[in-house]
Short mmCIF file of C-alpha atoms and ligand atoms in Angstrom, two decimals:
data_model
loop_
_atom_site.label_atom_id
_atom_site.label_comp_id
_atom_site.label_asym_id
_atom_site.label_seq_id
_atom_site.Cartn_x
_atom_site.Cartn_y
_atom_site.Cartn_z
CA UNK A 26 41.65 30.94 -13.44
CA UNK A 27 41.81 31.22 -17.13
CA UNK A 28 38.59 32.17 -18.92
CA UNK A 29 38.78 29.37 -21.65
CA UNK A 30 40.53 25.85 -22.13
CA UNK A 31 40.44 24.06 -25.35
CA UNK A 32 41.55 20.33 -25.66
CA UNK A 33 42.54 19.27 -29.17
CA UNK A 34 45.01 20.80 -31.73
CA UNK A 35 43.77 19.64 -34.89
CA UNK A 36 41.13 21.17 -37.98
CA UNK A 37 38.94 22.14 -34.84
CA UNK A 38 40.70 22.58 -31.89
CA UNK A 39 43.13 25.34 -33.90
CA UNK A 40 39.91 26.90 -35.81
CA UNK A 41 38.46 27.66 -31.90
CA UNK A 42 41.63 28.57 -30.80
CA UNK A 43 41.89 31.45 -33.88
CA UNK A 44 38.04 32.87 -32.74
CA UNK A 45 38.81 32.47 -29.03
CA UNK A 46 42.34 34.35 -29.92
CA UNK A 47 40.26 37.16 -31.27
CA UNK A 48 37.72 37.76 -29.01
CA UNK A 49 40.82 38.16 -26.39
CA UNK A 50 39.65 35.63 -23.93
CA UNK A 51 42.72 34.06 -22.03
CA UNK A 52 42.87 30.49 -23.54
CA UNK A 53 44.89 27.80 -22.95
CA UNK A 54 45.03 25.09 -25.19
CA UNK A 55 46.41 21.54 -24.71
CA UNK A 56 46.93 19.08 -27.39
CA UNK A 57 48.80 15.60 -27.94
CA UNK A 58 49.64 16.83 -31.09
CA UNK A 59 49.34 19.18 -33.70
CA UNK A 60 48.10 16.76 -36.72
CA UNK A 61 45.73 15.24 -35.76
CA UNK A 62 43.56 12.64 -38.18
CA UNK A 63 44.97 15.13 -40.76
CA UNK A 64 48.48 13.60 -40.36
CA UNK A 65 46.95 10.69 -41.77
CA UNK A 66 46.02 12.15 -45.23
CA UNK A 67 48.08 11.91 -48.02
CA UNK A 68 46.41 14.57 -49.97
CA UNK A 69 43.45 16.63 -49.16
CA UNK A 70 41.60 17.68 -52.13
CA UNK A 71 38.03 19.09 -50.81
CA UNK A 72 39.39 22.21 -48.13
CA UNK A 73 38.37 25.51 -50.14
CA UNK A 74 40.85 27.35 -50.90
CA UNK A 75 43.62 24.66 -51.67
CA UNK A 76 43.18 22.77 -54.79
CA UNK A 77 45.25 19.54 -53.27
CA UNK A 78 47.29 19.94 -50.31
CA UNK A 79 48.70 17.31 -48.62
CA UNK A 80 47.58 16.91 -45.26
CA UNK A 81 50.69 17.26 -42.95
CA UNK A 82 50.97 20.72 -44.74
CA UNK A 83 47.51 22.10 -43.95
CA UNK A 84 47.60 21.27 -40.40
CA UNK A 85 51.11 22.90 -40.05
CA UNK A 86 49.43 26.25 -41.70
CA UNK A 87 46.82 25.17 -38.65
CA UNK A 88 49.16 25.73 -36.08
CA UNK A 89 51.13 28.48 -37.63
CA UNK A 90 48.26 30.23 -37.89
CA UNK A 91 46.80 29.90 -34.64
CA UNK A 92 50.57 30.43 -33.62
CA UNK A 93 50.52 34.07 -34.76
CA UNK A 94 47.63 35.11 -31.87
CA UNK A 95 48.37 36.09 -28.36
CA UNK A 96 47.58 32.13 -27.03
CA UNK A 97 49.31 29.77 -24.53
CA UNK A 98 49.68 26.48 -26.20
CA UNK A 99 50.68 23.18 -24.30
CA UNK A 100 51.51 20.69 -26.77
CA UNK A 101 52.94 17.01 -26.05
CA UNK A 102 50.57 16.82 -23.20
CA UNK A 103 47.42 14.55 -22.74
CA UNK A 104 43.90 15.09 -20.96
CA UNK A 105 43.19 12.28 -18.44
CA UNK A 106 40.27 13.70 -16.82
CA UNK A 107 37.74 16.82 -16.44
CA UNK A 108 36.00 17.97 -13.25
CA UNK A 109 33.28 19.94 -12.75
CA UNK A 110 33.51 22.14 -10.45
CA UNK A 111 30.74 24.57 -8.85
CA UNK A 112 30.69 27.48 -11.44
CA UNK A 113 34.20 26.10 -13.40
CA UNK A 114 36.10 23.17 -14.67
CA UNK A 115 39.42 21.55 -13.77
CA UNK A 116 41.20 19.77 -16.16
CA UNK A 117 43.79 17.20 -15.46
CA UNK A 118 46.33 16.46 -17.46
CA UNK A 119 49.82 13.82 -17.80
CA UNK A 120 51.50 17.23 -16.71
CA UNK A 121 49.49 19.43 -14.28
CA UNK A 122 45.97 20.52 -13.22
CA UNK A 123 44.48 23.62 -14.85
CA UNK A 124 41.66 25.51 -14.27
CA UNK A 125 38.91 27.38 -16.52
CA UNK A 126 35.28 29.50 -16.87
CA UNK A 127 34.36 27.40 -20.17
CA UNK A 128 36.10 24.21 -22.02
CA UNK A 129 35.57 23.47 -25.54
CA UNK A 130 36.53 19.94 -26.52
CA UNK A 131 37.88 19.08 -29.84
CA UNK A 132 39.88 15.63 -29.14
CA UNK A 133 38.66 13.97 -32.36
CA UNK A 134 38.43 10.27 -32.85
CA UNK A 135 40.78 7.42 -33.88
CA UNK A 136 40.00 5.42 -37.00
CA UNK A 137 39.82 1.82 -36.36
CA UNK A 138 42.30 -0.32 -37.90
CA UNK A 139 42.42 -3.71 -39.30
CA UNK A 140 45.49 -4.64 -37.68
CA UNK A 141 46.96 -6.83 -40.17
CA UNK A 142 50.76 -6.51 -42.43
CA UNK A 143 51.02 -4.06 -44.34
CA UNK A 144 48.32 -1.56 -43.43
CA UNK A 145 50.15 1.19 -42.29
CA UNK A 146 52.70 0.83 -45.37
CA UNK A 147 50.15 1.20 -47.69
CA UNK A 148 48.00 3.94 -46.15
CA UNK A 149 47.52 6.69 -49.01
CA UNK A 150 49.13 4.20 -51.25
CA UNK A 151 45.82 2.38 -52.04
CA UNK A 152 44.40 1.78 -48.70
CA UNK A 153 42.00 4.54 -46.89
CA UNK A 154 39.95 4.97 -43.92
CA UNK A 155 37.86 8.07 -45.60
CA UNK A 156 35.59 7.35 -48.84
CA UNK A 157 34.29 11.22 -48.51
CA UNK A 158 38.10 11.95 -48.73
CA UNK A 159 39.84 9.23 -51.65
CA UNK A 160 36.34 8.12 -53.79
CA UNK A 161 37.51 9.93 -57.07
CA UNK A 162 41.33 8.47 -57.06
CA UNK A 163 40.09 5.34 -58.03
CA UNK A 164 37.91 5.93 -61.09
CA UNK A 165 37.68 3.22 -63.31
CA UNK A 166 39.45 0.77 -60.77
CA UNK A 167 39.21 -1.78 -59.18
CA UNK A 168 38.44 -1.25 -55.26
CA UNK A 169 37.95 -3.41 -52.34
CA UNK A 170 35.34 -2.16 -49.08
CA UNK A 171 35.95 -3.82 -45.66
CA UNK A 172 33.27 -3.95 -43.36
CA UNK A 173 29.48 -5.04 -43.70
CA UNK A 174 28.09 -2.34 -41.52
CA UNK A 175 25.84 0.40 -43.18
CA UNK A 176 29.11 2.72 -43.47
CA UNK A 177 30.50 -0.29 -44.93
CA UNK A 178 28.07 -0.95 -47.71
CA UNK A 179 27.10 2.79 -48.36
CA UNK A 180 31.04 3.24 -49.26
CA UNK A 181 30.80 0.43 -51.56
CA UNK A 182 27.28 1.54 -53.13
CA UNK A 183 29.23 5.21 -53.81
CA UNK A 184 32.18 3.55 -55.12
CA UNK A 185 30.17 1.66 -57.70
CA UNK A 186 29.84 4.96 -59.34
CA UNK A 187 33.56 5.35 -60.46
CA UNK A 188 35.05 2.31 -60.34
CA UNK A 189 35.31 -0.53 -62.31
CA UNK A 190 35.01 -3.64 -60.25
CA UNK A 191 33.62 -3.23 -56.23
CA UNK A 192 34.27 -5.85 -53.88
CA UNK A 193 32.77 -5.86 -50.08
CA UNK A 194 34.52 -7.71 -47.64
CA UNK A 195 33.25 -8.81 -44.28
CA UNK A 196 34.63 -11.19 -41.55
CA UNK A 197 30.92 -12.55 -40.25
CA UNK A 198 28.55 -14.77 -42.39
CA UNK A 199 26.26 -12.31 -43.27
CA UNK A 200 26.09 -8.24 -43.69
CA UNK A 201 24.52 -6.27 -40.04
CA UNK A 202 23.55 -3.38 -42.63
CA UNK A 203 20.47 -2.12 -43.74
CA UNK A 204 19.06 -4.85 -46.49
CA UNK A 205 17.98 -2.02 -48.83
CA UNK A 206 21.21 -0.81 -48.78
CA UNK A 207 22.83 -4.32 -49.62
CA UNK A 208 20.15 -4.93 -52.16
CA UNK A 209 21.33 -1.73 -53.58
CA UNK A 210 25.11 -2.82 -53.90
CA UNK A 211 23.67 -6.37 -55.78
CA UNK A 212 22.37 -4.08 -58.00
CA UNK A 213 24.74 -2.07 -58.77
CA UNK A 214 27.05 -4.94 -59.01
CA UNK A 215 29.12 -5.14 -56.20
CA UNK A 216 30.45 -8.51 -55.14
CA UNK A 217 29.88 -9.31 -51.43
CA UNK A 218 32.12 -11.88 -49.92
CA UNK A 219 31.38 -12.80 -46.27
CA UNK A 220 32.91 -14.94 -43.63
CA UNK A 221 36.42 -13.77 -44.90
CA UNK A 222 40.01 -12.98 -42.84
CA UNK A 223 41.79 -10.44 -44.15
CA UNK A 224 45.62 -11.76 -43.36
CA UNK A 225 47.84 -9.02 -45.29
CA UNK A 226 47.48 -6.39 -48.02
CA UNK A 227 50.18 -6.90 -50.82
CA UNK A 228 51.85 -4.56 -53.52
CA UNK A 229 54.81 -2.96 -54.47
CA UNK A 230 55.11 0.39 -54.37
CA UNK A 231 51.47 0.66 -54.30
CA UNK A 232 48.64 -1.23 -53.05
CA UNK A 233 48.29 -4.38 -55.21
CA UNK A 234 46.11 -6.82 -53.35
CA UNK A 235 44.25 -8.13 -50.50
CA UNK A 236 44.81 -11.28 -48.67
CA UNK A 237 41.94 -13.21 -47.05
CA UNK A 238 41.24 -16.67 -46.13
CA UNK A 239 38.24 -18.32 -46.58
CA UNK A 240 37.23 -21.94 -46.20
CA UNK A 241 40.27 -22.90 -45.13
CA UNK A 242 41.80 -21.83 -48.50
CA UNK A 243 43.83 -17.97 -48.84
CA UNK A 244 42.75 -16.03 -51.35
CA UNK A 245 43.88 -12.67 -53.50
CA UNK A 246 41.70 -9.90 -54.84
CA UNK A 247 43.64 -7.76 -57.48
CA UNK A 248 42.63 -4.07 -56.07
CA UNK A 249 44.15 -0.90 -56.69
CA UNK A 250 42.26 0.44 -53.53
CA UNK A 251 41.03 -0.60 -50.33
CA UNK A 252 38.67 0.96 -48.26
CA UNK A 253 38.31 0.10 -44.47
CA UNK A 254 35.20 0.87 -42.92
CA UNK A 255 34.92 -0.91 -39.56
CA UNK A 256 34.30 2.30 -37.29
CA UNK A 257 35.86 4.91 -35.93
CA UNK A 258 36.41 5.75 -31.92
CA UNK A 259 36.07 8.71 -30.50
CA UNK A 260 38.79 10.45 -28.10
CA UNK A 261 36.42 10.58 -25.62
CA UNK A 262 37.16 8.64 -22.06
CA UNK A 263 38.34 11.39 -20.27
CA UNK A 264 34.68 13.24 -20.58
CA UNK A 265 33.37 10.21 -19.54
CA UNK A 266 29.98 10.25 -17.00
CA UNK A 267 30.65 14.28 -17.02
CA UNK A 268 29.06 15.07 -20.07
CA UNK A 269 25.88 13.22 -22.26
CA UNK A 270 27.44 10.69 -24.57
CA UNK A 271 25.79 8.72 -27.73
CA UNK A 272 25.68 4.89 -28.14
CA UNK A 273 28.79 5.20 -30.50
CA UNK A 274 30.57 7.20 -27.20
CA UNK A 275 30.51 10.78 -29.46
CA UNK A 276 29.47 13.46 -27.25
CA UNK A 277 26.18 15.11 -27.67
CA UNK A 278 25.77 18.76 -28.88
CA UNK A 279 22.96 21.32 -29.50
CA UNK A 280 23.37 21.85 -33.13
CA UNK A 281 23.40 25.82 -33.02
CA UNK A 282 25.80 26.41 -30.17
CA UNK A 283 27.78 23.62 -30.08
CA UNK A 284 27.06 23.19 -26.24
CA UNK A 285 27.44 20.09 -24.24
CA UNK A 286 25.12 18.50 -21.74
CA UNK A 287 26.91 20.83 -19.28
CA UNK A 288 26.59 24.53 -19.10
CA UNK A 289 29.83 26.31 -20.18
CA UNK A 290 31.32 22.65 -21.84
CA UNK A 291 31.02 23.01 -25.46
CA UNK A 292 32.68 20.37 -28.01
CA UNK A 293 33.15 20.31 -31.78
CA UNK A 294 34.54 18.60 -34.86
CA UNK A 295 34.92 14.24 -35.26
CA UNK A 296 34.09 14.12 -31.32
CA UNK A 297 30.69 15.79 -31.50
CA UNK A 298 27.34 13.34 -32.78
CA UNK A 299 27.10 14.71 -36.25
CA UNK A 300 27.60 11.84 -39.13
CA UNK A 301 29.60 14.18 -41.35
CA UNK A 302 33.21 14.31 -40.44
CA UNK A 303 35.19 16.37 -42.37
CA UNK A 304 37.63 19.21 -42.07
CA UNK A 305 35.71 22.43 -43.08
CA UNK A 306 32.90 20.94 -40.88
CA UNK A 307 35.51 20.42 -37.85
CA UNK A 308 36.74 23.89 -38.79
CA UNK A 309 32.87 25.60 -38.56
CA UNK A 310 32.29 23.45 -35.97
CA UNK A 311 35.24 25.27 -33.63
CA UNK A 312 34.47 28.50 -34.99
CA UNK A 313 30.71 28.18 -33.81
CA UNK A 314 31.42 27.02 -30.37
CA UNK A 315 34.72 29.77 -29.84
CA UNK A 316 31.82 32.39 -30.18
CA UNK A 317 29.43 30.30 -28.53
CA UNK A 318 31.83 30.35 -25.38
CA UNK A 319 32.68 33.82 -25.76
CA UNK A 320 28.64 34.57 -25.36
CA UNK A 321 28.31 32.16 -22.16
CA UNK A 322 31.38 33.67 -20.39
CA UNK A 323 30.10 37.33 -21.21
C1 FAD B 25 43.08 8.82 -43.40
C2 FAD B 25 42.15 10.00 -43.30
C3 FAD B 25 42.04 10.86 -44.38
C4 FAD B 25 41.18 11.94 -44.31
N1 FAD B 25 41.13 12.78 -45.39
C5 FAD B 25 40.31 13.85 -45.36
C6 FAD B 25 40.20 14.74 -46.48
O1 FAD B 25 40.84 14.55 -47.52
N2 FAD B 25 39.34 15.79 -46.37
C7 FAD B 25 38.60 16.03 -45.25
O2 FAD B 25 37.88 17.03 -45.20
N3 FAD B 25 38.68 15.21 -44.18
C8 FAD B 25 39.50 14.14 -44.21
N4 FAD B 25 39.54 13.28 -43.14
C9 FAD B 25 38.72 13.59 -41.95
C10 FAD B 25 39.41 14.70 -41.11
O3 FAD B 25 40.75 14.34 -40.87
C11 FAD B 25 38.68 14.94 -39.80
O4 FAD B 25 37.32 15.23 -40.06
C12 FAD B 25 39.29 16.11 -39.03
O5 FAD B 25 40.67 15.90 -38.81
C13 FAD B 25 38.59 16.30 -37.69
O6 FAD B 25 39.24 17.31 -36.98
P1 FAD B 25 39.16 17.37 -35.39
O7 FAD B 25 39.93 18.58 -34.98
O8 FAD B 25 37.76 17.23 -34.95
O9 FAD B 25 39.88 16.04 -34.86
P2 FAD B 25 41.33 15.43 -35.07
O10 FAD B 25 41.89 15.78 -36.38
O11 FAD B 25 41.16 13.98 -34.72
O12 FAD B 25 42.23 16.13 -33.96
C14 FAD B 25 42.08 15.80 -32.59
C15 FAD B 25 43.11 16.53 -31.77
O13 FAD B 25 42.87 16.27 -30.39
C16 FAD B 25 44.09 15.84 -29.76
N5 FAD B 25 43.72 14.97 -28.63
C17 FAD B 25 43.00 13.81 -28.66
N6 FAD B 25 42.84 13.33 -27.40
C18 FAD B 25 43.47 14.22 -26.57
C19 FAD B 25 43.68 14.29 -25.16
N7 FAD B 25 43.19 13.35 -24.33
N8 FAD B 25 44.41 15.32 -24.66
C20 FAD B 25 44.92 16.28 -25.48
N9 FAD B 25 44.75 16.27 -26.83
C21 FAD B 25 44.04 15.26 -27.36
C22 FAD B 25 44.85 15.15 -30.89
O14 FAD B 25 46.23 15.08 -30.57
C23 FAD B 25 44.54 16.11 -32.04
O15 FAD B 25 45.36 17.26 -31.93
C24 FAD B 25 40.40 12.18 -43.15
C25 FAD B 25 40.51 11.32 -42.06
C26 FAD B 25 41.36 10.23 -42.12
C27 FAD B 25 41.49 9.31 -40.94
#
């Protein structure tokens, strides 16, 4: 019986493997993968300490330096399902069954995509799934938003700030966000077209244009960058009916400790039901419930 598992290796899984490291509690820690949402960044401009670093190389320092503790690591192996038991937790995996005091889950979320040609090619190239992350690249350009949800519309409200033209994109006939916040975005000037396809994103080397079809008739916006805002999932259907979930299926957390609807199950980073989803908040967020744990177990 190990006193701690943690399930995730990226910004927060590594950050509460570090603490958990140095508190010497016997951790294991199983992860799919070492990069995480992270992977996905071209460049990551807002972690202190590095100016611009692109993401791949941050989450490698991650592991390395999580590497350089006294912790088992499973990697290439996947959750399926936790059990509580009377006073510990099992946790199944695609590999084995492993057993533990505490658990602290950090199995992020996946970003929803569009699903159409092109997106992947043109991912940090123009297109983005993070307006926190890529706002400032496109300054003075001309941008596209897809979604008409209020994380839709928000992004395009910020984006009117630094760049030239703002378009907002949505497949239904009218906007689900909040009107004050699409009354905003008339304001400032952003166009909204509704009831729109998107069929493929076009360019060269870069991001050049997107392709929609409306009325029957395809049409091309000249954009420089695309923003797609239609929702993120979180990673978290093995937790299912064991711990409390929100509406958007992130799991619920007491804000100071990071603990879970169960005692001794604490979770942190994009899983947890904070709005703010960021790397030096995933990182905090691990840190807070390694010492959290470390409390409950002694
Ligand atoms: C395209 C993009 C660009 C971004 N750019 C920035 C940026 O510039 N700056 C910034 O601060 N933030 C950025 N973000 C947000 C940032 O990536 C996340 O906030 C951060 O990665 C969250 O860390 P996390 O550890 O909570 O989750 P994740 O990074 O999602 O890591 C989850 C980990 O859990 C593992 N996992 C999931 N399910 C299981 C399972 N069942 N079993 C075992 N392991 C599992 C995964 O393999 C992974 O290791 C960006 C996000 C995206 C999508």
């Amino acid at each position: 019986m190990r006193d701690l598992i943690i399930i995730g290796g990226g910004p927060a899984g590594c950050s509460a493997g570090i603490y958990s490291a140095r508190k010497k509690l016997d951790t294991l820690l199983i992860a799919k993968d070492f990069t995480g949402q992270i992977g996905h960044s071209a460049w990551v401009e807002n972690y202190p300490g590095f100016e611009r670093v692109k993401g791949l190389d941050l989450a490698k320092g991650f592991k390395s330096h999580l590497e350089s503790f006294d912790i088992e690591i499973n990697e290439f192996e996947e959750v399926v399902e936790v059990v509580k038991k009377k006073d510990f937790f099992s946790v199944i995996t695609d590999e084995g069954e492993y057993e533990a005091r505490a658990l602290i889950i950090c199995s992020g979320a996946k970003t929803k995509k569009l699903g159409v040609p092109n997106e992947e090619k043109f991912l940090g190239k123009g297109i983005s799934y993070c307006i926190t992350c890529d706002e400032s690249s496109f300054e003075g350009k001309n941008v596209a938003v897809v979604g008409g949800g209020n994380a839709g519309v928000e992004a395009a409200v910020e984006l009117t700030r630094f760049a030239k033209r703002v378009y907002l994109l949505e497949c239904e006939e009218s906007l689900s966000a909040d009107e004050v916040l699409v009354e905003r975005l008339q304001k400032e000037g952003g166009k909204i077209i509704t009831a729109c396809e998107i069929t493929e994103f076009k360019g060269g080397e870069e991001l050049e244009g997107v392709v929609y079809m409306k009325d029957g008739k395809e049409e091309t916006l000249e954009v420089d960058g695309c923003f797609i805002e239609i929702g993120s999932k979180p990673n978290t259907d093995f937790v299912k009916g064991v711990v409390d979930l929100n509406d958007k299926g992130e799991i619920v957390v007491d804000p100071k400790t990071f603990e879970t609807s169960v005692k001794g199950i604490f979770a942190a980073g994009d899983v947890v039901d904070f709005k703010d989803k960021q790397i030096v908040i995933a990182t905090g967020q691990g840190a807070i419930a390694a010492l959290c744990a470390y409390r409950h177990l002694s």
